[in-house]
Amino acid sequence: MTDAEKQLVRREARGNVALILIDNPPVNATSQGVREGLAKAIAAAGADPAVAAIVITGEGRNFVAGADIREFGKPPLKPALTEVLNDIEASGKPVVAAVHGVALGGGFELALACHARVLDPQAHVGLPEVKLGLIPGAGGTQRLPRLIGIVKAIDIAGTGRQVNAKEALGLGVADAIADGDLKEFATDFARGLVGKPIRRASAAAPAPFDQEEAKAAIAAIDKKARGQISPRIAGETVLLAAKLPFSEGLARERATFLELLASGQSKAMRYAFVAEREAPRAPQIEGVAPRKVARVGIIGAGTMGAGIAVAFVDGGFPVSVVETSAEAAAAGAKRIAAPWDRHLASGRIGAAERAAKDKLVSIGSDLSAIADRDLIIEAVFEEMPIKQETFRRLGAVAKPGAILATNTSYLDVGQIGEASGRPGDVIGMHFFSPANIMRMLEVVQAPKSQLDAVATGVSIAKRIGKIAVVCGVCDGFIGNRILAHWRPLVDMMVEDGATPQAIDAALENFGFAMGPFAVADLAGLDIGWARRKRLAATRDPALRYASTIADRLCELGRFGQKTGAGWYVYPGGKRTVDPEVTALIEKVSAEKGRMQRDFPAETIVRMVRAAIVNEAAKVLQDGIARRPLDIDVVLIHGYGYPVWRGGPMFEADAIGLEHVLADIEETHAYAGDGYEPARLIVDLARDKRGFADLAPGEAERAA
Ligand code: T1G
């Protein structure tokens, strides 16, 4: 049914108040039909003598989640949202926005164009356009500062963060918090404004403010953006409200919005927005119903197990955790409680909510506690024999139909599943640390995993606020396999003349939150060391081994932040270059007779990106990932690949695969075996095609 046929905007009479309802599921985006409907409804209400005041609200879970992202990049359709909002603001009858769920982007701008805003106690408002590489384009940067001041508006438009009802009231952007039914409350509120002077945001002047404070706020936002441009530009556009009359500021905002709309960064971020929502729709589980999951069990309450327990309790699930002993269980209980205690102390949650968390989690050392659980997640030590023993016992204890999931980050899920005696019920659920924070979840499908088990893993992810990507079995699945491929490359560079700090700086300027050596120190060097020792017997002697320095650091007990020293030292918590490490690097390079060479930041970035894209193409060829977007989502949400680049596959297409292939060949010439160009990339570059042009299953056929 087209927009034109759907009644997207309705008007109801509530006495002398016209209630205008926006009804455009799923999120009431301001599509062309909604804009047209709003313009007509406001004009009709304005002309209707029986109407003294107007309330605008949304049907369903939300007020309005913004402009329709699907219309971006297409020829603009009339009426423009800016015009519709100006009409609403110009109304001679008071217009009140009744906000529930979210009012985001164009939705918040709609509320700002109204003369007053009444919020449901659970409502949130915000201008997340920067998260799409944009800035508000319908008055948000000009109306908001006139209501709450320049500096606060810079924060909201520049960060894209959501503001809850209580804060919105405090900021003065909400006029009231509804008590009882929102529509009724807003209708009474609007009736109360009849005959009173109408307050239009555009007519107000921003309150006096400290220029230096505003500049500092923009600089702080820009620093955090690490190369993404829209946050700084959003802040600078808000500043215009202090310099220009509303109509001029609005025109400048619009011009800047259209410029960003055509920018590479915004195209990348809009792709990432859609990819994040497309990823859980894995082709192999289309139409497959998940199993019912009401109660969850977790084996192991170490760092990962505890984080997973917190994620499920935060998602509302009763969780039973089993540890090896009463002492281990007590230590685990502390780990699980820690984030909630912090939230209670910071006022983020109240005492009642804190107590409710405790009611949902139990911990002990008796395995039978998970016998009635619908889903059991194992998070024990990353050793195959230990995992297999755990699954042998789980296979016997767990009820028929229960899903058995392993949180292994590298090991063969098929092999683990065999140990349970019921491999059909076994999947991988690879959480990322810290598991209660990181949104990425690799759902691993082993050869014998039943599709409804995989579908259950994916549906559970959404219920605990995670983004699921389905992947096949190989060493490290999608993310860790790619990491294990490019990580040795930077170790080689260190042996050959680059410094860890230069490599970290180059990749942080590229947009990664943290460079690889700093990440290693954070995660702990001992984890990689244990893995290298485990793989030593099967390592291919033809491949260059460049982890000698890392091994030496570990032999010295330098495991990173947890020991105060690793690749760096951390006096006062500050990451600091250690001359001892510099000397160790020189010593090992000399021992190995490594020729020293120069690695400009540009070369480091090109080679690392080439290695990531190349291995990612092999992941596609091997069918471990089915779609390029799966890889982009994992790298962005699991490994901090800059979202404003769209992920490695999207960026490689934007650069052009023939150029990326040249970088891959340069990297191969430098790093040798293991870095040969992927067949898929050679073919696509030859045919002047990109990853986005791949047909389903085509990559595997290229292998
Ligand atoms: N336009 C079109 N579709 C949208 C949409 C939007 N703005 N927001 C969500 N959807 C789709 C989404 O793709 C998914 O579709 C379904 O709705 C449910 O979403 C002029 C220019 C609102 C908090 O950035 O943050 O306004 O995949 O799975 O977890 O200044 O969606 O099912 O087919 O995310 O409950 C600014 C974006 C736009 C908000 C709900 N607004 N949306 O989260 O559901 S730019 C945003 C969200 C703008 C103006 C500018 C979230 C949500 P499908 P979901 P959810």
PDB file of C-alpha atoms and ligand atoms in Angstrom, residues 26-27 29 61-62 65-70 72 81 102 104-107 109 128-129 132 134-138 162 254 257 273 277-278 281 462, ligand 1:
ATOM      1  CA  PRO A  26       7.107   1.068  12.468  1.00  0.00           C
ATOM      2  CA  VAL A  27       8.499   4.377  13.850  1.00  0.00           C
ATOM      3  CA  ALA A  29       9.112   8.426  10.161  1.00  0.00           C
ATOM      4  CA  ARG A  61       5.411   2.844  20.457  1.00  0.00           C
ATOM      5  CA  ASN A  62       6.929   6.185  19.460  1.00  0.00           C
ATOM      6  CA  ALA A  65      11.778   8.706  15.033  1.00  0.00           C
ATOM      7  CA  GLY A  66      12.830  11.233  12.439  1.00  0.00           C
ATOM      8  CA  ALA A  67      12.949  11.756   8.709  1.00  0.00           C
ATOM      9  CA  ASP A  68      12.476   8.644   6.592  1.00  0.00           C
ATOM     10  CA  ILE A  69      16.004   7.339   6.090  1.00  0.00           C
ATOM     11  CA  ARG A  70      14.849   5.350   3.067  1.00  0.00           C
ATOM     12  CA  PHE A  72      17.758   9.827   1.595  1.00  0.00           C
ATOM     13  CA  LEU A  81       9.808  19.031   6.516  1.00  0.00           C
ATOM     14  CA  VAL A 102      11.188   8.539  21.222  1.00  0.00           C
ATOM     15  CA  LEU A 104      14.352  11.780  17.424  1.00  0.00           C
ATOM     16  CA  GLY A 105      15.813  13.914  14.648  1.00  0.00           C
ATOM     17  CA  GLY A 106      12.985  15.333  12.545  1.00  0.00           C
ATOM     18  CA  GLY A 107      10.625  14.026  15.231  1.00  0.00           C
ATOM     19  CA  GLU A 109      12.389  19.064  15.441  1.00  0.00           C
ATOM     20  CA  PRO A 128      20.900  11.578  16.443  1.00  0.00           C
ATOM     21  CA  GLU A 129      21.547  12.875  12.923  1.00  0.00           C
ATOM     22  CA  LEU A 132      24.106   9.124  10.264  1.00  0.00           C
ATOM     23  CA  LEU A 134      24.395  14.370   9.125  1.00  0.00           C
ATOM     24  CA  ILE A 135      23.241  17.348  11.163  1.00  0.00           C
ATOM     25  CA  PRO A 136      19.618  18.230  11.958  1.00  0.00           C
ATOM     26  CA  GLY A 137      18.093  19.565   8.761  1.00  0.00           C
ATOM     27  CA  ALA A 138      14.687  20.932   9.824  1.00  0.00           C
ATOM     28  CA  GLN A 162      19.106  10.781  23.889  1.00  0.00           C
ATOM     29  CA  ARG A 254      19.694  23.278   5.337  1.00  0.00           C
ATOM     30  CA  PHE A 257      22.617  19.260   5.790  1.00  0.00           C
ATOM     31  CA  PHE A 273      22.508   1.818  10.079  1.00  0.00           C
ATOM     32  CA  ARG A 277      19.326  -4.103  11.130  1.00  0.00           C
ATOM     33  CA  GLU A 278      19.803  -6.440   8.158  1.00  0.00           C
ATOM     34  CA  ARG A 281      18.166 -11.554   9.012  1.00  0.00           C
ATOM     35  CA  LYS A 462      17.718  -8.732  20.038  1.00  0.00           C
TER      36      LYS A 462
HETATM   37  N1  T1G B   1      13.445   6.123   8.823  1.00  0.00           N
HETATM   38  C1  T1G B   1      13.064   4.962   8.246  1.00  0.00           C
HETATM   39  N2  T1G B   1      13.038   3.744   8.883  1.00  0.00           N
HETATM   40  C2  T1G B   1      13.407   3.748  10.155  1.00  0.00           C
HETATM   41  C3  T1G B   1      13.826   4.926  10.837  1.00  0.00           C
HETATM   42  C4  T1G B   1      13.822   6.158  10.112  1.00  0.00           C
HETATM   43  N3  T1G B   1      14.176   7.311  10.672  1.00  0.00           N
HETATM   44  N4  T1G B   1      14.148   4.578  12.100  1.00  0.00           N
HETATM   45  C5  T1G B   1      13.934   3.249  12.210  1.00  0.00           C
HETATM   46  N5  T1G B   1      13.498   2.749  11.058  1.00  0.00           N
HETATM   47  C6  T1G B   1      13.145   1.357  10.773  1.00  0.00           C
HETATM   48  C7  T1G B   1      14.328   0.412  10.947  1.00  0.00           C
HETATM   49  O1  T1G B   1      15.142   0.376   9.813  1.00  0.00           O
HETATM   50  C8  T1G B   1      13.618  -0.905  11.209  1.00  0.00           C
HETATM   51  O2  T1G B   1      13.198  -1.374   9.975  1.00  0.00           O
HETATM   52  C9  T1G B   1      12.385  -0.484  11.999  1.00  0.00           C
HETATM   53  O3  T1G B   1      12.218   0.920  11.731  1.00  0.00           O
HETATM   54  C10 T1G B   1      12.541  -0.670  13.481  1.00  0.00           C
HETATM   55  O4  T1G B   1      13.735  -0.046  13.866  1.00  0.00           O
HETATM   56  C11 T1G B   1      15.490  16.234   9.019  1.00  0.00           C
HETATM   57  C12 T1G B   1      17.390  14.325   8.543  1.00  0.00           C
HETATM   58  C13 T1G B   1      13.675   4.624  16.561  1.00  0.00           C
HETATM   59  C14 T1G B   1      15.191   4.061  18.402  1.00  0.00           C
HETATM   60  O5  T1G B   1      18.429   8.485  13.414  1.00  0.00           O
HETATM   61  O6  T1G B   1      17.361   4.996  16.344  1.00  0.00           O
HETATM   62  O7  T1G B   1      15.537  13.055  11.087  1.00  0.00           O
HETATM   63  O8  T1G B   1      14.753  -3.220   9.738  1.00  0.00           O
HETATM   64  O9  T1G B   1      14.943  -2.124  14.586  1.00  0.00           O
HETATM   65  O10 T1G B   1      15.351  -1.056  18.159  1.00  0.00           O
HETATM   66  O11 T1G B   1      16.840  16.512  10.845  1.00  0.00           O
HETATM   67  O12 T1G B   1      15.213   2.712  14.999  1.00  0.00           O
HETATM   68  O13 T1G B   1      12.490  -3.598  10.651  1.00  0.00           O
HETATM   69  O14 T1G B   1      12.799  -2.985   8.227  1.00  0.00           O
HETATM   70  O15 T1G B   1      15.887   0.152  15.099  1.00  0.00           O
HETATM   71  O16 T1G B   1      12.945  -0.305  18.487  1.00  0.00           O
HETATM   72  C15 T1G B   1      17.062  10.703  12.607  1.00  0.00           C
HETATM   73  C16 T1G B   1      16.864   6.140  13.828  1.00  0.00           C
HETATM   74  C17 T1G B   1      16.819  10.506  11.154  1.00  0.00           C
HETATM   75  C18 T1G B   1      16.569   7.434  14.465  1.00  0.00           C
HETATM   76  C19 T1G B   1      13.782   2.298  17.309  1.00  0.00           C
HETATM   77  N6  T1G B   1      16.510   9.587  13.342  1.00  0.00           N
HETATM   78  N7  T1G B   1      16.136   5.044  14.440  1.00  0.00           N
HETATM   79  O17 T1G B   1      14.676   1.296  17.652  1.00  0.00           O
HETATM   80  O18 T1G B   1      13.787  -0.655  16.249  1.00  0.00           O
HETATM   81  S1  T1G B   1      17.555  11.804  10.231  1.00  0.00           S
HETATM   82  C20 T1G B   1      17.252   8.554  13.688  1.00  0.00           C
HETATM   83  C21 T1G B   1      16.476   4.547  15.640  1.00  0.00           C
HETATM   84  C22 T1G B   1      16.531  13.148  10.481  1.00  0.00           C
HETATM   85  C23 T1G B   1      16.086  15.546  10.191  1.00  0.00           C
HETATM   86  C24 T1G B   1      17.001  14.436   9.888  1.00  0.00           C
HETATM   87  C25 T1G B   1      15.725   3.334  16.096  1.00  0.00           C
HETATM   88  C26 T1G B   1      14.579   3.631  17.078  1.00  0.00           C
HETATM   89  P1  T1G B   1      13.301  -2.854   9.632  1.00  0.00           P
HETATM   90  P2  T1G B   1      14.711  -0.720  14.949  1.00  0.00           P
HETATM   91  P3  T1G B   1      14.164  -0.250  17.719  1.00  0.00           P
END
